[in-house]
Amino acid sequence: NKGLKSFWIPFTYKSGYLLILPIILIFILPIYFNFYLNKSFKTNPGENLSLLLPDNSKVILNSSSFLSYKNGFSENHRTIYLEGEAYFEVKNQTLPFIVHTKHGKVNVLGTSFNVKSRYEGFEVGVNSGLVTVSNDNSHLALKPKECLMAENKFSHEDIIKIDQNDYPGWLNK
């Protein structure tokens, strides 16, 4: 009987730890996920969404588009991931503002521009400021009134002039 009692005491003692472990996880997991979680926004067909980012930059997300960024935006980085189309008015700061798409990367400090990355290709148009566009194949700088329209590989021949008052058409109807 004494041997049986010594067997149960450690098991009961260990089960106390098993009860505390879920309570600890309940408090720690939200902190962990909040630190690594992305903020994301999605628009349905026919819907636009205006956003004010943590760095006070403005974004208008076009129809059927998806935008995300990781926590720490504006403190450690200003990196956005875009699928679809969005118009940006970026506040000038020391941290570069980077838009990643499947077709390429757009890098700015302070400017207003439109990015479209859909199945049919890649478009970046600049209303103000200077924008660099790059991917594994190409690297270009765009000035105001210039628009890059290309696919995966692009060059200076893919740049066209635009009317800033009407660009982008989806935003200005």
mmCIF file with all atom_site columns, C-alpha atoms in Angstrom:
data_model
loop_
_atom_site.group_PDB
_atom_site.id
_atom_site.type_symbol
_atom_site.label_atom_id
_atom_site.label_alt_id
_atom_site.label_comp_id
_atom_site.label_asym_id
_atom_site.label_entity_id
_atom_site.label_seq_id
_atom_site.pdbx_PDB_ins_code
_atom_site.Cartn_x
_atom_site.Cartn_y
_atom_site.Cartn_z
_atom_site.occupancy
_atom_site.B_iso_or_equiv
_atom_site.pdbx_formal_charge
_atom_site.auth_seq_id
_atom_site.auth_comp_id
_atom_site.auth_asym_id
_atom_site.auth_atom_id
_atom_site.pdbx_PDB_model_num
ATOM 1   C CA . ASN A 1 1   ? 0.000   0.000  0.000   1.00 0.00 ? 1   ASN A CA 1
ATOM 2   C CA . LYS A 1 2   ? 2.867   2.370  0.750   1.00 0.00 ? 2   LYS A CA 1
ATOM 3   C CA . GLY A 1 3   ? 4.362   1.798  -2.727  1.00 0.00 ? 3   GLY A CA 1
ATOM 4   C CA . LEU A 1 4   ? 1.033   2.691  -4.350  1.00 0.00 ? 4   LEU A CA 1
ATOM 5   C CA . LYS A 1 5   ? 0.815   5.968  -2.415  1.00 0.00 ? 5   LYS A CA 1
ATOM 6   C CA . SER A 1 6   ? 4.287   7.105  -3.508  1.00 0.00 ? 6   SER A CA 1
ATOM 7   C CA . PHE A 1 7   ? 3.270   6.402  -7.127  1.00 0.00 ? 7   PHE A CA 1
ATOM 8   C CA . TRP A 1 8   ? 0.234   8.698  -6.973  1.00 0.00 ? 8   TRP A CA 1
ATOM 9   C CA . ILE A 1 9   ? 1.853   11.645 -5.199  1.00 0.00 ? 9   ILE A CA 1
ATOM 10  C CA . PRO A 1 10  ? 4.291   12.483 -8.029  1.00 0.00 ? 10  PRO A CA 1
ATOM 11  C CA . PHE A 1 11  ? 1.526   12.033 -10.611 1.00 0.00 ? 11  PHE A CA 1
ATOM 12  C CA . THR A 1 12  ? -0.723  14.480 -8.757  1.00 0.00 ? 12  THR A CA 1
ATOM 13  C CA . TYR A 1 13  ? 2.183   16.886 -8.379  1.00 0.00 ? 13  TYR A CA 1
ATOM 14  C CA . LYS A 1 14  ? 2.892   16.729 -12.152 1.00 0.00 ? 14  LYS A CA 1
ATOM 15  C CA . SER A 1 15  ? -0.770  17.183 -13.027 1.00 0.00 ? 15  SER A CA 1
ATOM 16  C CA . GLY A 1 16  ? -0.654  20.562 -11.258 1.00 0.00 ? 16  GLY A CA 1
ATOM 17  C CA . TYR A 1 17  ? 1.957   21.641 -13.802 1.00 0.00 ? 17  TYR A CA 1
ATOM 18  C CA . LEU A 1 18  ? -0.256  20.333 -16.583 1.00 0.00 ? 18  LEU A CA 1
ATOM 19  C CA . LEU A 1 19  ? -3.069  22.588 -15.379 1.00 0.00 ? 19  LEU A CA 1
ATOM 20  C CA . ILE A 1 20  ? -0.844  25.659 -15.187 1.00 0.00 ? 20  ILE A CA 1
ATOM 21  C CA . LEU A 1 21  ? 0.684   25.178 -18.665 1.00 0.00 ? 21  LEU A CA 1
ATOM 22  C CA . PRO A 1 22  ? -2.526  26.022 -20.616 1.00 0.00 ? 22  PRO A CA 1
ATOM 23  C CA . ILE A 1 23  ? -3.041  29.120 -18.468 1.00 0.00 ? 23  ILE A CA 1
ATOM 24  C CA . ILE A 1 24  ? 0.491   30.305 -19.239 1.00 0.00 ? 24  ILE A CA 1
ATOM 25  C CA . LEU A 1 25  ? -0.066  29.634 -22.968 1.00 0.00 ? 25  LEU A CA 1
ATOM 26  C CA . ILE A 1 26  ? -3.310  31.636 -22.913 1.00 0.00 ? 26  ILE A CA 1
ATOM 27  C CA . PHE A 1 27  ? -1.340  34.691 -21.760 1.00 0.00 ? 27  PHE A CA 1
ATOM 28  C CA . ILE A 1 28  ? 1.815   34.213 -23.831 1.00 0.00 ? 28  ILE A CA 1
ATOM 29  C CA . LEU A 1 29  ? 0.390   33.178 -27.240 1.00 0.00 ? 29  LEU A CA 1
ATOM 30  C CA . PRO A 1 30  ? -1.542  36.415 -27.913 1.00 0.00 ? 30  PRO A CA 1
ATOM 31  C CA . ILE A 1 31  ? 1.595   38.444 -27.200 1.00 0.00 ? 31  ILE A CA 1
ATOM 32  C CA . TYR A 1 32  ? 3.619   36.190 -29.504 1.00 0.00 ? 32  TYR A CA 1
ATOM 33  C CA . PHE A 1 33  ? 1.084   36.260 -32.348 1.00 0.00 ? 33  PHE A CA 1
ATOM 34  C CA . ASN A 1 34  ? 0.489   39.994 -32.001 1.00 0.00 ? 34  ASN A CA 1
ATOM 35  C CA . PHE A 1 35  ? 4.216   40.597 -32.470 1.00 0.00 ? 35  PHE A CA 1
ATOM 36  C CA . TYR A 1 36  ? 4.501   38.450 -35.603 1.00 0.00 ? 36  TYR A CA 1
ATOM 37  C CA . LEU A 1 37  ? 1.020   38.887 -37.042 1.00 0.00 ? 37  LEU A CA 1
ATOM 38  C CA . ASN A 1 38  ? 0.440   40.700 -40.313 1.00 0.00 ? 38  ASN A CA 1
ATOM 39  C CA . LYS A 1 39  ? -2.125  43.439 -40.708 1.00 0.00 ? 39  LYS A CA 1
ATOM 40  C CA . SER A 1 40  ? -4.072  42.745 -43.881 1.00 0.00 ? 40  SER A CA 1
ATOM 41  C CA . PHE A 1 41  ? -6.845  44.374 -45.900 1.00 0.00 ? 41  PHE A CA 1
ATOM 42  C CA . LYS A 1 42  ? -8.882  42.995 -48.791 1.00 0.00 ? 42  LYS A CA 1
ATOM 43  C CA . THR A 1 43  ? -11.404 44.569 -51.145 1.00 0.00 ? 43  THR A CA 1
ATOM 44  C CA . ASN A 1 44  ? -14.201 42.793 -52.944 1.00 0.00 ? 44  ASN A CA 1
ATOM 45  C CA . PRO A 1 45  ? -15.108 43.412 -56.597 1.00 0.00 ? 45  PRO A CA 1
ATOM 46  C CA . GLY A 1 46  ? -16.507 46.948 -56.992 1.00 0.00 ? 46  GLY A CA 1
ATOM 47  C CA . GLU A 1 47  ? -15.208 48.056 -53.587 1.00 0.00 ? 47  GLU A CA 1
ATOM 48  C CA . ASN A 1 48  ? -12.443 50.578 -52.725 1.00 0.00 ? 48  ASN A CA 1
ATOM 49  C CA . LEU A 1 49  ? -10.876 51.004 -49.280 1.00 0.00 ? 49  LEU A CA 1
ATOM 50  C CA . SER A 1 50  ? -9.052  54.075 -47.891 1.00 0.00 ? 50  SER A CA 1
ATOM 51  C CA . LEU A 1 51  ? -6.390  53.391 -45.260 1.00 0.00 ? 51  LEU A CA 1
ATOM 52  C CA . LEU A 1 52  ? -4.181  55.537 -43.062 1.00 0.00 ? 52  LEU A CA 1
ATOM 53  C CA . LEU A 1 53  ? -0.980  53.627 -42.323 1.00 0.00 ? 53  LEU A CA 1
ATOM 54  C CA . PRO A 1 54  ? 0.915   53.906 -39.004 1.00 0.00 ? 54  PRO A CA 1
ATOM 55  C CA . ASP A 1 55  ? 3.432   56.309 -40.650 1.00 0.00 ? 55  ASP A CA 1
ATOM 56  C CA . ASN A 1 56  ? 0.508   58.593 -41.742 1.00 0.00 ? 56  ASN A CA 1
ATOM 57  C CA . SER A 1 57  ? 0.863   57.575 -45.377 1.00 0.00 ? 57  SER A CA 1
ATOM 58  C CA . LYS A 1 58  ? -2.438  57.178 -47.218 1.00 0.00 ? 58  LYS A CA 1
ATOM 59  C CA . VAL A 1 59  ? -3.455  54.204 -49.346 1.00 0.00 ? 59  VAL A CA 1
ATOM 60  C CA . ILE A 1 60  ? -6.549  53.659 -51.459 1.00 0.00 ? 60  ILE A CA 1
ATOM 61  C CA . LEU A 1 61  ? -6.949  49.986 -52.237 1.00 0.00 ? 61  LEU A CA 1
ATOM 62  C CA . ASN A 1 62  ? -8.720  49.319 -55.543 1.00 0.00 ? 62  ASN A CA 1
ATOM 63  C CA . SER A 1 63  ? -11.321 46.656 -56.237 1.00 0.00 ? 63  SER A CA 1
ATOM 64  C CA . SER A 1 64  ? -10.342 42.970 -55.824 1.00 0.00 ? 64  SER A CA 1
ATOM 65  C CA . SER A 1 65  ? -7.018  43.806 -54.143 1.00 0.00 ? 65  SER A CA 1
ATOM 66  C CA . PHE A 1 66  ? -5.091  42.632 -51.096 1.00 0.00 ? 66  PHE A CA 1
ATOM 67  C CA . LEU A 1 67  ? -2.560  44.594 -49.011 1.00 0.00 ? 67  LEU A CA 1
ATOM 68  C CA . SER A 1 68  ? -0.627  43.468 -45.936 1.00 0.00 ? 68  SER A CA 1
ATOM 69  C CA . TYR A 1 69  ? 2.209   44.569 -43.701 1.00 0.00 ? 69  TYR A CA 1
ATOM 70  C CA . LYS A 1 70  ? 3.901   43.165 -40.614 1.00 0.00 ? 70  LYS A CA 1
ATOM 71  C CA . ASN A 1 71  ? 3.707   44.664 -37.162 1.00 0.00 ? 71  ASN A CA 1
ATOM 72  C CA . GLY A 1 72  ? 6.465   47.166 -36.527 1.00 0.00 ? 72  GLY A CA 1
ATOM 73  C CA . PHE A 1 73  ? 5.529   49.135 -39.641 1.00 0.00 ? 73  PHE A CA 1
ATOM 74  C CA . SER A 1 74  ? 6.853   52.702 -39.354 1.00 0.00 ? 74  SER A CA 1
ATOM 75  C CA . GLU A 1 75  ? 9.098   51.800 -36.408 1.00 0.00 ? 75  GLU A CA 1
ATOM 76  C CA . ASN A 1 76  ? 11.436  49.206 -37.952 1.00 0.00 ? 76  ASN A CA 1
ATOM 77  C CA . HIS A 1 77  ? 10.318  49.109 -41.580 1.00 0.00 ? 77  HIS A CA 1
ATOM 78  C CA . ARG A 1 78  ? 7.847   50.501 -44.105 1.00 0.00 ? 78  ARG A CA 1
ATOM 79  C CA . THR A 1 79  ? 7.286   47.404 -46.217 1.00 0.00 ? 79  THR A CA 1
ATOM 80  C CA . ILE A 1 80  ? 3.938   46.562 -47.825 1.00 0.00 ? 80  ILE A CA 1
ATOM 81  C CA . TYR A 1 81  ? 2.845   43.495 -49.793 1.00 0.00 ? 81  TYR A CA 1
ATOM 82  C CA . LEU A 1 82  ? 0.325   44.135 -52.564 1.00 0.00 ? 82  LEU A CA 1
ATOM 83  C CA . GLU A 1 83  ? -1.745  41.931 -54.839 1.00 0.00 ? 83  GLU A CA 1
ATOM 84  C CA . GLY A 1 84  ? -3.963  43.993 -57.122 1.00 0.00 ? 84  GLY A CA 1
ATOM 85  C CA . GLU A 1 85  ? -3.911  47.785 -57.296 1.00 0.00 ? 85  GLU A CA 1
ATOM 86  C CA . ALA A 1 86  ? -3.462  50.651 -54.853 1.00 0.00 ? 86  ALA A CA 1
ATOM 87  C CA . TYR A 1 87  ? -2.765  54.380 -54.925 1.00 0.00 ? 87  TYR A CA 1
ATOM 88  C CA . PHE A 1 88  ? -0.232  55.641 -52.365 1.00 0.00 ? 88  PHE A CA 1
ATOM 89  C CA . GLU A 1 89  ? 0.498   59.054 -50.863 1.00 0.00 ? 89  GLU A CA 1
ATOM 90  C CA . VAL A 1 90  ? 3.660   58.344 -48.906 1.00 0.00 ? 90  VAL A CA 1
ATOM 91  C CA . LYS A 1 91  ? 4.930   60.623 -46.143 1.00 0.00 ? 91  LYS A CA 1
ATOM 92  C CA . ASN A 1 92  ? 8.631   61.384 -46.424 1.00 0.00 ? 92  ASN A CA 1
ATOM 93  C CA . GLN A 1 93  ? 10.715  59.710 -43.722 1.00 0.00 ? 93  GLN A CA 1
ATOM 94  C CA . THR A 1 94  ? 14.205  58.305 -43.377 1.00 0.00 ? 94  THR A CA 1
ATOM 95  C CA . LEU A 1 95  ? 12.923  54.718 -43.696 1.00 0.00 ? 95  LEU A CA 1
ATOM 96  C CA . PRO A 1 96  ? 12.293  53.745 -47.317 1.00 0.00 ? 96  PRO A CA 1
ATOM 97  C CA . PHE A 1 97  ? 8.724   52.812 -48.231 1.00 0.00 ? 97  PHE A CA 1
ATOM 98  C CA . ILE A 1 98  ? 8.733   49.528 -50.176 1.00 0.00 ? 98  ILE A CA 1
ATOM 99  C CA . VAL A 1 99  ? 5.845   47.892 -52.035 1.00 0.00 ? 99  VAL A CA 1
ATOM 100 C CA . HIS A 1 100 ? 6.434   44.218 -52.891 1.00 0.00 ? 100 HIS A CA 1
ATOM 101 C CA . THR A 1 101 ? 4.413   42.626 -55.693 1.00 0.00 ? 101 THR A CA 1
ATOM 102 C CA . LYS A 1 102 ? 4.786   39.388 -57.638 1.00 0.00 ? 102 LYS A CA 1
ATOM 103 C CA . HIS A 1 103 ? 6.149   41.396 -60.613 1.00 0.00 ? 103 HIS A CA 1
ATOM 104 C CA . GLY A 1 104 ? 8.637   43.608 -58.785 1.00 0.00 ? 104 GLY A CA 1
ATOM 105 C CA . LYS A 1 105 ? 9.471   45.958 -55.949 1.00 0.00 ? 105 LYS A CA 1
ATOM 106 C CA . VAL A 1 106 ? 8.675   49.685 -55.746 1.00 0.00 ? 106 VAL A CA 1
ATOM 107 C CA . ASN A 1 107 ? 10.909  51.790 -53.503 1.00 0.00 ? 107 ASN A CA 1
ATOM 108 C CA . VAL A 1 108 ? 10.209  55.423 -52.468 1.00 0.00 ? 108 VAL A CA 1
ATOM 109 C CA . LEU A 1 109 ? 10.789  57.928 -49.653 1.00 0.00 ? 109 LEU A CA 1
ATOM 110 C CA . GLY A 1 110 ? 7.983   60.454 -50.144 1.00 0.00 ? 110 GLY A CA 1
ATOM 111 C CA . THR A 1 111 ? 5.760   60.557 -53.208 1.00 0.00 ? 111 THR A CA 1
ATOM 112 C CA . SER A 1 112 ? 2.341   59.817 -54.668 1.00 0.00 ? 112 SER A CA 1
ATOM 113 C CA . PHE A 1 113 ? 2.055   56.926 -57.100 1.00 0.00 ? 113 PHE A CA 1
ATOM 114 C CA . ASN A 1 114 ? -0.117  54.040 -58.268 1.00 0.00 ? 114 ASN A CA 1
ATOM 115 C CA . VAL A 1 115 ? 0.894   50.359 -58.364 1.00 0.00 ? 115 VAL A CA 1
ATOM 116 C CA . LYS A 1 116 ? -0.994  47.695 -60.274 1.00 0.00 ? 116 LYS A CA 1
ATOM 117 C CA . SER A 1 117 ? 0.165   44.083 -60.154 1.00 0.00 ? 117 SER A CA 1
ATOM 118 C CA . ARG A 1 118 ? -2.334  41.686 -61.661 1.00 0.00 ? 118 ARG A CA 1
ATOM 119 C CA . TYR A 1 119 ? -2.223  38.636 -63.908 1.00 0.00 ? 119 TYR A CA 1
ATOM 120 C CA . GLU A 1 120 ? -1.932  40.714 -67.078 1.00 0.00 ? 120 GLU A CA 1
ATOM 121 C CA . GLY A 1 121 ? 1.153   42.595 -65.881 1.00 0.00 ? 121 GLY A CA 1
ATOM 122 C CA . PHE A 1 122 ? 2.710   45.359 -63.861 1.00 0.00 ? 122 PHE A CA 1
ATOM 123 C CA . GLU A 1 123 ? 2.020   49.103 -63.852 1.00 0.00 ? 123 GLU A CA 1
ATOM 124 C CA . VAL A 1 124 ? 3.614   51.845 -61.772 1.00 0.00 ? 124 VAL A CA 1
ATOM 125 C CA . GLY A 1 125 ? 2.659   55.473 -62.403 1.00 0.00 ? 125 GLY A CA 1
ATOM 126 C CA . VAL A 1 126 ? 4.110   58.490 -60.598 1.00 0.00 ? 126 VAL A CA 1
ATOM 127 C CA . ASN A 1 127 ? 2.200   61.689 -59.815 1.00 0.00 ? 127 ASN A CA 1
ATOM 128 C CA . SER A 1 128 ? 4.883   63.278 -57.603 1.00 0.00 ? 128 SER A CA 1
ATOM 129 C CA . GLY A 1 129 ? 8.345   62.441 -56.296 1.00 0.00 ? 129 GLY A CA 1
ATOM 130 C CA . LEU A 1 130 ? 10.750  59.777 -57.511 1.00 0.00 ? 130 LEU A CA 1
ATOM 131 C CA . VAL A 1 131 ? 10.093  56.024 -57.585 1.00 0.00 ? 131 VAL A CA 1
ATOM 132 C CA . THR A 1 132 ? 12.466  53.144 -58.301 1.00 0.00 ? 132 THR A CA 1
ATOM 133 C CA . VAL A 1 133 ? 11.099  49.885 -59.652 1.00 0.00 ? 133 VAL A CA 1
ATOM 134 C CA . SER A 1 134 ? 13.127  46.688 -59.647 1.00 0.00 ? 134 SER A CA 1
ATOM 135 C CA . ASN A 1 135 ? 13.029  42.916 -59.865 1.00 0.00 ? 135 ASN A CA 1
ATOM 136 C CA . ASP A 1 136 ? 15.535  40.171 -60.658 1.00 0.00 ? 136 ASP A CA 1
ATOM 137 C CA . ASN A 1 137 ? 15.664  41.264 -64.323 1.00 0.00 ? 137 ASN A CA 1
ATOM 138 C CA . SER A 1 138 ? 15.412  45.059 -64.312 1.00 0.00 ? 138 SER A CA 1
ATOM 139 C CA . HIS A 1 139 ? 15.866  48.323 -62.405 1.00 0.00 ? 139 HIS A CA 1
ATOM 140 C CA . LEU A 1 140 ? 14.348  51.690 -63.403 1.00 0.00 ? 140 LEU A CA 1
ATOM 141 C CA . ALA A 1 141 ? 13.734  55.135 -61.923 1.00 0.00 ? 141 ALA A CA 1
ATOM 142 C CA . LEU A 1 142 ? 10.436  56.895 -62.647 1.00 0.00 ? 142 LEU A CA 1
ATOM 143 C CA . LYS A 1 143 ? 9.776   60.644 -62.428 1.00 0.00 ? 143 LYS A CA 1
ATOM 144 C CA . PRO A 1 144 ? 6.456   62.512 -62.225 1.00 0.00 ? 144 PRO A CA 1
ATOM 145 C CA . LYS A 1 145 ? 4.212   62.018 -65.282 1.00 0.00 ? 145 LYS A CA 1
ATOM 146 C CA . GLU A 1 146 ? 5.886   58.672 -66.070 1.00 0.00 ? 146 GLU A CA 1
ATOM 147 C CA . CYS A 1 147 ? 4.241   55.265 -66.024 1.00 0.00 ? 147 CYS A CA 1
ATOM 148 C CA . LEU A 1 148 ? 5.849   51.849 -66.405 1.00 0.00 ? 148 LEU A CA 1
ATOM 149 C CA . MET A 1 149 ? 3.643   49.247 -68.130 1.00 0.00 ? 149 MET A CA 1
ATOM 150 C CA . ALA A 1 150 ? 5.303   45.839 -68.413 1.00 0.00 ? 150 ALA A CA 1
ATOM 151 C CA . GLU A 1 151 ? 5.390   42.228 -67.313 1.00 0.00 ? 151 GLU A CA 1
ATOM 152 C CA . ASN A 1 152 ? 8.320   40.521 -65.585 1.00 0.00 ? 152 ASN A CA 1
ATOM 153 C CA . LYS A 1 153 ? 11.063  42.134 -67.668 1.00 0.00 ? 153 LYS A CA 1
ATOM 154 C CA . PHE A 1 154 ? 10.968  45.889 -68.225 1.00 0.00 ? 154 PHE A CA 1
ATOM 155 C CA . SER A 1 155 ? 13.124  48.628 -69.724 1.00 0.00 ? 155 SER A CA 1
ATOM 156 C CA . HIS A 1 156 ? 12.982  52.346 -70.611 1.00 0.00 ? 156 HIS A CA 1
ATOM 157 C CA . GLU A 1 157 ? 10.914  51.444 -73.692 1.00 0.00 ? 157 GLU A CA 1
ATOM 158 C CA . ASP A 1 158 ? 8.081   50.377 -71.344 1.00 0.00 ? 158 ASP A CA 1
ATOM 159 C CA . ILE A 1 159 ? 7.746   53.898 -69.850 1.00 0.00 ? 159 ILE A CA 1
ATOM 160 C CA . ILE A 1 160 ? 4.947   56.139 -71.153 1.00 0.00 ? 160 ILE A CA 1
ATOM 161 C CA . LYS A 1 161 ? 3.944   59.728 -70.338 1.00 0.00 ? 161 LYS A CA 1
ATOM 162 C CA . ILE A 1 162 ? 0.742   60.232 -68.318 1.00 0.00 ? 162 ILE A CA 1
ATOM 163 C CA . ASP A 1 163 ? -1.572  63.125 -67.480 1.00 0.00 ? 163 ASP A CA 1
ATOM 164 C CA . GLN A 1 164 ? -1.267  63.586 -63.715 1.00 0.00 ? 164 GLN A CA 1
ATOM 165 C CA . ASN A 1 165 ? -4.765  65.072 -63.433 1.00 0.00 ? 165 ASN A CA 1
ATOM 166 C CA . ASP A 1 166 ? -6.436  61.917 -64.748 1.00 0.00 ? 166 ASP A CA 1
ATOM 167 C CA . TYR A 1 167 ? -4.073  59.280 -63.369 1.00 0.00 ? 167 TYR A CA 1
ATOM 168 C CA . PRO A 1 168 ? -4.972  56.742 -62.145 1.00 0.00 ? 168 PRO A CA 1
ATOM 169 C CA . GLY A 1 169 ? -8.205  56.419 -64.078 1.00 0.00 ? 169 GLY A CA 1
ATOM 170 C CA . TRP A 1 170 ? -9.876  54.069 -61.581 1.00 0.00 ? 170 TRP A CA 1
ATOM 171 C CA . LEU A 1 171 ? -9.488  56.658 -58.830 1.00 0.00 ? 171 LEU A CA 1
ATOM 172 C CA . ASN A 1 172 ? -10.407 59.715 -60.901 1.00 0.00 ? 172 ASN A CA 1
ATOM 173 C CA . LYS A 1 173 ? -13.251 57.998 -62.793 1.00 0.00 ? 173 LYS A CA 1
#
